[in-house]
XYZ file of C-alpha atoms in Angstrom:
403
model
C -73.347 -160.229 156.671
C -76.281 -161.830 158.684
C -79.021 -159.458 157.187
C -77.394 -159.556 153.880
C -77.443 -163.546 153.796
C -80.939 -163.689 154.756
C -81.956 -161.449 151.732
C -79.985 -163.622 149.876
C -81.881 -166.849 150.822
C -85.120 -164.927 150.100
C -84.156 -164.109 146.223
C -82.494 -167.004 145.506
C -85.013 -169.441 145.619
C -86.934 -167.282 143.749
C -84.145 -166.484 141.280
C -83.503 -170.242 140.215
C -86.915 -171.332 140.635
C -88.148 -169.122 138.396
C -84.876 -170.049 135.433
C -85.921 -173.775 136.139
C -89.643 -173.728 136.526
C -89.327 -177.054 134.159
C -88.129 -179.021 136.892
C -87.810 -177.270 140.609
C -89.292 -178.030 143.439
C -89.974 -175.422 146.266
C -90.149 -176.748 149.844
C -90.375 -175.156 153.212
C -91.688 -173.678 155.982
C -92.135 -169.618 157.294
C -92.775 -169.131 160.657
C -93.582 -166.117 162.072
C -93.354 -165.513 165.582
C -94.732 -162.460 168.250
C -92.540 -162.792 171.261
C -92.886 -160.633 174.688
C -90.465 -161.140 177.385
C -88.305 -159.267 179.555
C -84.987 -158.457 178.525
C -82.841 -159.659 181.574
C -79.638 -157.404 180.029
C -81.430 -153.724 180.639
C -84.355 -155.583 183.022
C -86.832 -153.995 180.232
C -90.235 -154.907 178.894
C -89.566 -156.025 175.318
C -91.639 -157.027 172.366
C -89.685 -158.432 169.103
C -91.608 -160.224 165.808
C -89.817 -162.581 164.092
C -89.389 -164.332 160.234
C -88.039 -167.761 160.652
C -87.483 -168.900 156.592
C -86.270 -172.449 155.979
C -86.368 -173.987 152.573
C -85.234 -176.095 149.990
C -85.185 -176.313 145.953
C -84.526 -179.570 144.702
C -84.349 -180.979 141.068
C -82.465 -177.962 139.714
C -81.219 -180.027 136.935
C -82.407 -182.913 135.047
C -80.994 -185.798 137.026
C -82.545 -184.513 139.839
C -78.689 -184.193 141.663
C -78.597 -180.824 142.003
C -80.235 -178.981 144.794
C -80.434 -175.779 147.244
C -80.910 -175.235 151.156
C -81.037 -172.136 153.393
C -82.407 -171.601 156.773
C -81.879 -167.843 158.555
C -83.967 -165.702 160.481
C -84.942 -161.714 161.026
C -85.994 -160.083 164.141
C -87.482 -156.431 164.517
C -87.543 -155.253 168.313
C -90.471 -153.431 168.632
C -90.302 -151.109 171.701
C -86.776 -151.437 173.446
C -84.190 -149.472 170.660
C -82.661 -153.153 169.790
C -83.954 -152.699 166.280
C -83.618 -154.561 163.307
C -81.666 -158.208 163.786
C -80.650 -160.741 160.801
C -79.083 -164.606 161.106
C -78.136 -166.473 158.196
C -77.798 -170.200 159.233
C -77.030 -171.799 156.214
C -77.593 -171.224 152.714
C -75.395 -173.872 150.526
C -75.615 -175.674 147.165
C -75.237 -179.540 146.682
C -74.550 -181.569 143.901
C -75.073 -185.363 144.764
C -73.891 -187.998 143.081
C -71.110 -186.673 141.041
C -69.203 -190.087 138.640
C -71.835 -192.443 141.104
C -68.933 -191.011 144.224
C -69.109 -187.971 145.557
C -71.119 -185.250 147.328
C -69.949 -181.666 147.171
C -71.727 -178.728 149.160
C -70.703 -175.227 148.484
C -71.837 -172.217 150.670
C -72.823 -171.472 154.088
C -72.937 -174.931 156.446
C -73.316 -176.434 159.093
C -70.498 -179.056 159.481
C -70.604 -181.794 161.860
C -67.847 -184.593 162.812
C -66.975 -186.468 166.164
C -63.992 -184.502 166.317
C -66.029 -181.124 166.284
C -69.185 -179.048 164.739
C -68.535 -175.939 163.229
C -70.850 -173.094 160.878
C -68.473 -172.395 157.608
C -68.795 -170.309 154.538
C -67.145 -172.987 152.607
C -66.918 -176.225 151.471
C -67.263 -180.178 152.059
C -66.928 -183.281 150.237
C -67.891 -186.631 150.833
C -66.714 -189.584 149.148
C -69.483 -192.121 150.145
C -69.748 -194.421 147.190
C -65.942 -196.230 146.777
C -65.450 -199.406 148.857
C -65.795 -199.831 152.754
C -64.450 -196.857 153.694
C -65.722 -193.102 153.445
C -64.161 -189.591 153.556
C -65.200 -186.471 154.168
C -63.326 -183.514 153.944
C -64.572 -179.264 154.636
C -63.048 -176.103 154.705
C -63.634 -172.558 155.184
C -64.268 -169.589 157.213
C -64.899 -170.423 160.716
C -68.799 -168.143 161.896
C -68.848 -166.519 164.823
C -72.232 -165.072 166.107
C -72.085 -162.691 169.113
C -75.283 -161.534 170.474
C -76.610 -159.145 167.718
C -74.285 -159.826 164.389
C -71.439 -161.777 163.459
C -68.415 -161.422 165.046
C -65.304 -163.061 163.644
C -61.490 -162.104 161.608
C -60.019 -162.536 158.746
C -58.129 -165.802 160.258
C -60.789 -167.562 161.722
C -60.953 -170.729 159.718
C -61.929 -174.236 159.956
C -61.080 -177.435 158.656
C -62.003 -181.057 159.424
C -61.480 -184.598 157.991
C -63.032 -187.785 158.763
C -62.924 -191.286 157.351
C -65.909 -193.405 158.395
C -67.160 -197.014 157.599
C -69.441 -197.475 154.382
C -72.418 -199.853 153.636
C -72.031 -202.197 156.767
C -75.427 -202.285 158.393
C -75.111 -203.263 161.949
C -71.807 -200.947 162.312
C -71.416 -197.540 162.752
C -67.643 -195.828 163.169
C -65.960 -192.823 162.379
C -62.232 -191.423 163.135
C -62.075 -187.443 162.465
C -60.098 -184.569 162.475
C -61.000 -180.994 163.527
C -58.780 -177.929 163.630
C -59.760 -174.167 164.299
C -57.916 -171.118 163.741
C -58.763 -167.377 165.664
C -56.851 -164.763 163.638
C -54.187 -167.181 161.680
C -53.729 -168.876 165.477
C -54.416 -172.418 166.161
C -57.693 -172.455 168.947
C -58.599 -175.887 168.208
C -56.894 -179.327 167.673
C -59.121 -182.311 167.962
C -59.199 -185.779 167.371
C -62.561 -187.602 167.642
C -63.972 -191.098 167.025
C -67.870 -192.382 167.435
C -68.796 -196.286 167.362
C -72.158 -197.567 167.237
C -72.853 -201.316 166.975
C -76.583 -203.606 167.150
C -76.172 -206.376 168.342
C -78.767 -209.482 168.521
C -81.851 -207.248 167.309
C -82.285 -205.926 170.843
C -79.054 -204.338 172.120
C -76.720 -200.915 170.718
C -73.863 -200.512 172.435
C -72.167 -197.193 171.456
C -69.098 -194.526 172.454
C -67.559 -191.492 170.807
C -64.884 -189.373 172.472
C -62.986 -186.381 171.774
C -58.919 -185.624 172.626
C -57.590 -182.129 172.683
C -53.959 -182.286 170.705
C -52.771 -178.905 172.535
C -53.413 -179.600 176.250
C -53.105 -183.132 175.470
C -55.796 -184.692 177.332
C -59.522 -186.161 176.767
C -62.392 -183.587 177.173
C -64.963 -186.088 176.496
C -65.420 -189.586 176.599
C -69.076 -191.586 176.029
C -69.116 -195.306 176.325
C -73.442 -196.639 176.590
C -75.701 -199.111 175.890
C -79.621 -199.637 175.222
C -81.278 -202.920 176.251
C -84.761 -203.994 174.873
C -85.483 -206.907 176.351
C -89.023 -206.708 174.721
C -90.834 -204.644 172.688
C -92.257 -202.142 175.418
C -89.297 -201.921 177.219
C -85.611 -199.704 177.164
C -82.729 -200.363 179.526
C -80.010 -197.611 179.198
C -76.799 -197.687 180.759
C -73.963 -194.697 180.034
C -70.816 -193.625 181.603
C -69.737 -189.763 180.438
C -66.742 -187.930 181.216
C -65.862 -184.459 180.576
C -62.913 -182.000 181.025
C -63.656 -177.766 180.148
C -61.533 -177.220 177.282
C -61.179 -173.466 175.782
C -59.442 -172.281 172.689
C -55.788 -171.946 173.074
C -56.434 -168.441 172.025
C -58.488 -167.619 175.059
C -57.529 -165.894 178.850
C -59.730 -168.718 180.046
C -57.665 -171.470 178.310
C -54.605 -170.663 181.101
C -57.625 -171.028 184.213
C -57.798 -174.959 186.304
C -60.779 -176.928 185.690
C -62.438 -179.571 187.276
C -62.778 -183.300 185.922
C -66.129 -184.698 186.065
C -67.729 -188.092 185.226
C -71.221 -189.655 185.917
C -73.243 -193.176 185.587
C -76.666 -192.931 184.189
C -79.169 -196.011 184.488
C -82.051 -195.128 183.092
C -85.821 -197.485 182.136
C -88.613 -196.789 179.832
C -91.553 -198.811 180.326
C -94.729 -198.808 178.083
C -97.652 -200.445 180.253
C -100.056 -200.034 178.128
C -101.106 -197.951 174.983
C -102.481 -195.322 177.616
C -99.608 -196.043 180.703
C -95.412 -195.315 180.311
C -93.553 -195.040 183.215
C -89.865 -194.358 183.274
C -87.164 -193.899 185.851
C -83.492 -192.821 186.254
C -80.302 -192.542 188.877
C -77.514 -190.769 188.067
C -74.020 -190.905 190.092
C -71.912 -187.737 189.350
C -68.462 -187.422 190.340
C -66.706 -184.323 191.023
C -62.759 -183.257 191.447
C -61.763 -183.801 195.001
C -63.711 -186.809 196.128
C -67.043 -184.716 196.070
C -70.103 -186.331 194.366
C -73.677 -185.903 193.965
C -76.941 -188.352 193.323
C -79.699 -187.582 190.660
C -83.609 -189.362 191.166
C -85.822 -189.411 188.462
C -89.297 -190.782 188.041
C -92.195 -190.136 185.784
C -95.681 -190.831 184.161
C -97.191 -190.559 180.858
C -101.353 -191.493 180.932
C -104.015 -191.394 178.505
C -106.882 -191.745 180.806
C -109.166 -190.531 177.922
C -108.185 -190.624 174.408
C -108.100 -186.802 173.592
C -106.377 -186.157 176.896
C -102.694 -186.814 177.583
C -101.227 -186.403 181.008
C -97.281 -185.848 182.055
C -95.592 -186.101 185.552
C -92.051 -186.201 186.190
C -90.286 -185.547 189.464
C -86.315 -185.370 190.235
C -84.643 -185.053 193.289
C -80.854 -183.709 193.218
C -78.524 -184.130 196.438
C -74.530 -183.920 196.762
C -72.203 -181.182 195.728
C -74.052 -179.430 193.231
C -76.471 -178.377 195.659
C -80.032 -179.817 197.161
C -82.574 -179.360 194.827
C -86.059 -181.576 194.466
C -89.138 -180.316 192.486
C -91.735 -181.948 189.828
C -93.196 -181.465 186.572
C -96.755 -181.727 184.609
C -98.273 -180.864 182.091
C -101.421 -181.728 180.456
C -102.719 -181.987 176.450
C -106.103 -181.573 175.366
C -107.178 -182.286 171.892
C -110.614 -180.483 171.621
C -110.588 -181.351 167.862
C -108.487 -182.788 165.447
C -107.922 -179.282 164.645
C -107.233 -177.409 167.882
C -105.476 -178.679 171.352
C -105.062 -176.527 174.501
C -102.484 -177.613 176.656
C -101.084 -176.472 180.320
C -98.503 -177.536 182.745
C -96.529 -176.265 185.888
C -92.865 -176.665 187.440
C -92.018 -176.442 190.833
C -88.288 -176.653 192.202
C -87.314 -176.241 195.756
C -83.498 -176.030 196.129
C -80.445 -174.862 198.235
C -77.633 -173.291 196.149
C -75.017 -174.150 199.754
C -75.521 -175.116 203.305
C -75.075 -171.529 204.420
C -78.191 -170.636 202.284
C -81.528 -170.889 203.455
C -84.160 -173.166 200.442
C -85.882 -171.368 197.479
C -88.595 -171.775 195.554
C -88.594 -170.988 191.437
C -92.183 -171.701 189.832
C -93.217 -171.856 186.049
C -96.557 -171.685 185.346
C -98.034 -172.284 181.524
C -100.601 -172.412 178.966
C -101.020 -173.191 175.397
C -102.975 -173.840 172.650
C -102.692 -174.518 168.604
C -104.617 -174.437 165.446
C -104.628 -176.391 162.384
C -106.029 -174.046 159.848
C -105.241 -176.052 157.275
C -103.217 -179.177 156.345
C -99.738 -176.661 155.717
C -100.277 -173.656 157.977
C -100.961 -174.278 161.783
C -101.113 -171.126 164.579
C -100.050 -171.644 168.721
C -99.762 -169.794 171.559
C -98.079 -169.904 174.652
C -98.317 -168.055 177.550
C -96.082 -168.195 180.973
C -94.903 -166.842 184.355
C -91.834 -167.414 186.287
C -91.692 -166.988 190.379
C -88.894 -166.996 191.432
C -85.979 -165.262 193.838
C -85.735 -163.011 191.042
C -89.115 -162.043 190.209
C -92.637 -162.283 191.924
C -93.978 -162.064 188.281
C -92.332 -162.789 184.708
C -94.989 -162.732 182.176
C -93.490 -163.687 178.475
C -95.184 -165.257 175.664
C -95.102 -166.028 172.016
C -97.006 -166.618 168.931
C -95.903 -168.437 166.332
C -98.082 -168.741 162.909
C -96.380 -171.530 160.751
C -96.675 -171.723 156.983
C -95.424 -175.333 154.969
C -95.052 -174.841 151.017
C-alpha cells in the first residue's frame, strides 16, 4: 500500500496538471538523501538513498477552491538485504469553500484534534464559516506503520469530532472527540479540550488536556503561560502532567504505571542583536514521593556577523538518574551561498547509585550549498562515543530541489 501510494502521488500531479494546464499550479520540494549509519537491529554497516516528494497542485478549477497535497517517501537499502522501502504520508484532495461554509478533504490525512492525532484514508469536514462556533468532523481507516510497511486490519478505524470557537481574535478553544477501533474493538476513547487566550498584548496563558473514557482518568493535563514584559524578553511558566495510557486492546493496557507531573520556569533574553541568553529549572515529580531537578543555561553570540556561536549546558539530578553535560555548536557563513558548521555534545551520567559514571560523546560537522535560489545541497557528518561504541561514524546527504 505504501509503495503503491507513493507511485500514486508521483502520477497524479502529473495526471491533473497536465488536464488543467489552464489553471494549475505545481509546488514542492524533492529531496534526495544518501544516508550511512549502522543498523543497531543486525549491528551492520548500512547505506540506504532516499526520495523524499512533497507537493501541492492548487487552482484545479476556476475559483481557485479546489486543490491537491501528497507527501511520501522511498528508500532503497543499498548493501544490507533491507531492499526496496515505500511511505505514503498523505495524499488527499480539498475543496475549500463549498456555499461560503465548508471544507471537505478526501484521501489520505493527517488528522489532528486535542482529543487525539491520527493518519486516515478518509475523510474530514470543517464547518468554519457559520456563526461563533466551528465543527469538524473525520472518518476513516485508522494507518498503522510498523517498521518496513503498513501494518493494520480490516477494523482499525478512526473517528473524531470537535467543535471549536470561530472568528474571536484574542481566544482560542476547542472541545473534541476521538475514538479508535483495532479489529472492530474499541482501543481508544478520548475526550480533549485546548484553550489559548492573549491577554494585555504581552501575556498567553494557555492549557489543553486529554481524559481517557475507558480507564477513566486524565493522561494529560497542560496549564502555561508566556510573559513579555518587553520586547526582548520571554517569561514561561508550565505545569504538565501525564499518566501512560495504552489501547484497551493491548497486553500492556492491564500493566501499573506511574503518575508524573513537573514545573517548568523557563527565560529568554535577547541582549543584544549579537547576545541571547536563556535559562530553565524544571521540578519533576515521580510516583512514590521520588523527584528529580532539571538546570538549564545557554548562549547564543554573534561575535562576527558571518559567525554564529551556541552553548547550552543542563545538569539533571533526582530519580531519573545523575546526568550533567553541555552543548555547542558553531555556524559559519563563508558566503551567502555556502556555510560550514560544527558542534560537539558531551554528557556525563549515572544510570543508578550502584553504577559507576559514563561518558556518551557526539562529535559533528556540516556544511550546505545554495546552488541556486530553489535547489540547495548539505552534508553532515558525525561520531558517537559512547558505552556502546568507541566509534559510530553515520552521515547523510541531502540534495533539495523547490519547484
Amino acid at each position: 500500500m505504501g509503495i503503491k501510494g507513493f507511485t500514486r502521488l508521483l502520477l497524479l500531479g502529473s495526471v491533473l496538471t497536465a488536464s488543467t494546464a489552464w489553471s494549475a499550479e505545481i509546488h514542492g520540494r524533492s529531496s534526495t538523501q544518501l544516508l550511512w549509519f549502522n543498523n543497531y537491529f543486525n549491528d551492520q554497516r548500512q547505506i540506504e538513498l532516499g526520495e523524499y516528494l512533497r507537493m501541492s497542485v492548487t487552482n484545479l478549477d476556476k475559483a481557485g477552491k479546489a486543490s491537491l497535497f501528497g507527501y511520501g517517501r522511498m528508500t532503497q537499502d543499498l548493501n544490507n538485504g533491507e531492499g526496496f522501502n515505500g511511505r505514503l504520508y498523505y495524499l488527499y484532495g480539498e475543496y475549500r469553500g463549498l456555499f461560503d461554509k465548508l471544507d471537505i478533504r478526501l484521501g489520505r490525512q493527517f488528522v489532528n484534534l486535542a482529543a487525539g492525532t491520527a493518519i486516515i484514508d478518509g475523510g474530514q469536514v470543517d464547518l468554519n464559516n457559520a456563526g461563533p462556533i466551528g465543527l469538524t468532523v473525520f472518518g476513516g481507516r485508522n494507518v498503522i506503520f510498523s517498521l518496513d510497511e503498513e501494518n493494520g486490519h480490516g477494523g482499525d478505524l478512526a473517528l473524531g469530532v470537535a467543535a471549536y470557537l470561530n472568528g474571536f481574535k484574542s481566544t482560542d478553544l476547542e472541545v473534541s472527540w476521538f475514538r479508535k477501533w483495532d479489529d472492530w474493538n474499541i482501543a481508544r476513547d478520548t475526550l480533549g479540550a485546548s484553550f489559548k487566550q492573549y491577554l494585555f498584548n504581552n501575556l498567553r496563558v494557555y492549557g489543553n488536556t486529554r481524559y481517557d473514557v475507558v480507564s477513566e482518568t486524565f493522561s494529560e493535563v497542560l496549564a502555561g503561560a508566556k510573559y513579555y514584559p518587553t520586547s526582548n524578553l520571554v517569561l514561561t511558566g508550565e505545569w504538565y502532567q501525564s499518566y501512560p495510557v495504552f489501547d484497551a486492546t493491548s497486553i500492556y493496557s492491564v500493566f501499573a504505571v506511574d503518575r508524573y507531573q513537573e514545573a517548568v520556569f523557563r527565560a529568554d533574553y535577547t541582549i543584544t542583536e549579537q547576545i541571547a541568553v536563556h535559562g530553565g529549572y524544571t521540578r519533576q515529580w515521580f510516583e512514590g514521593g521520588a523527584n528529580g531537578n532539571i538546570y538549564q543555561a545557554g548562549l547564543s553570540v554573534r561575535p562576527l556577523e558571518p559567525l554564529q556561536l551556541n552553548f547550552e549546558y543542563d545538569n539533571n539530578q533526582g530519580y531519573n538518574g545523575k546526568t550533567h553535560g553541555f552543548i555547542a555548536d558553531a555556524y559559519y557563513d563563508v558566503t551567502k551561498s555556502l556555510q560550514l558548521s560544527g558542534g560537539i555534545a558531551y554528557d556525563t551520567y549515572q544510570r543508578d547509585v550502584m553504577s559507576d559514571d559514563e561518558i556518551a560523546r557526539l562529535y559533528w560537522v556540516g556544511g550546505k550549498y545554495r546552488l541556486a535560489k530553489n535547489m540547495s545541497a548539505s552534508l553532515r557528518v558525525e561520531n558517537n562515543v559512547n558505552a556502546v561504541y568507541d566509534n559510530d561514524v553515520q552521515g547523510r546527504f541531502v540534495f533539495d530541489y523547490d519547484f
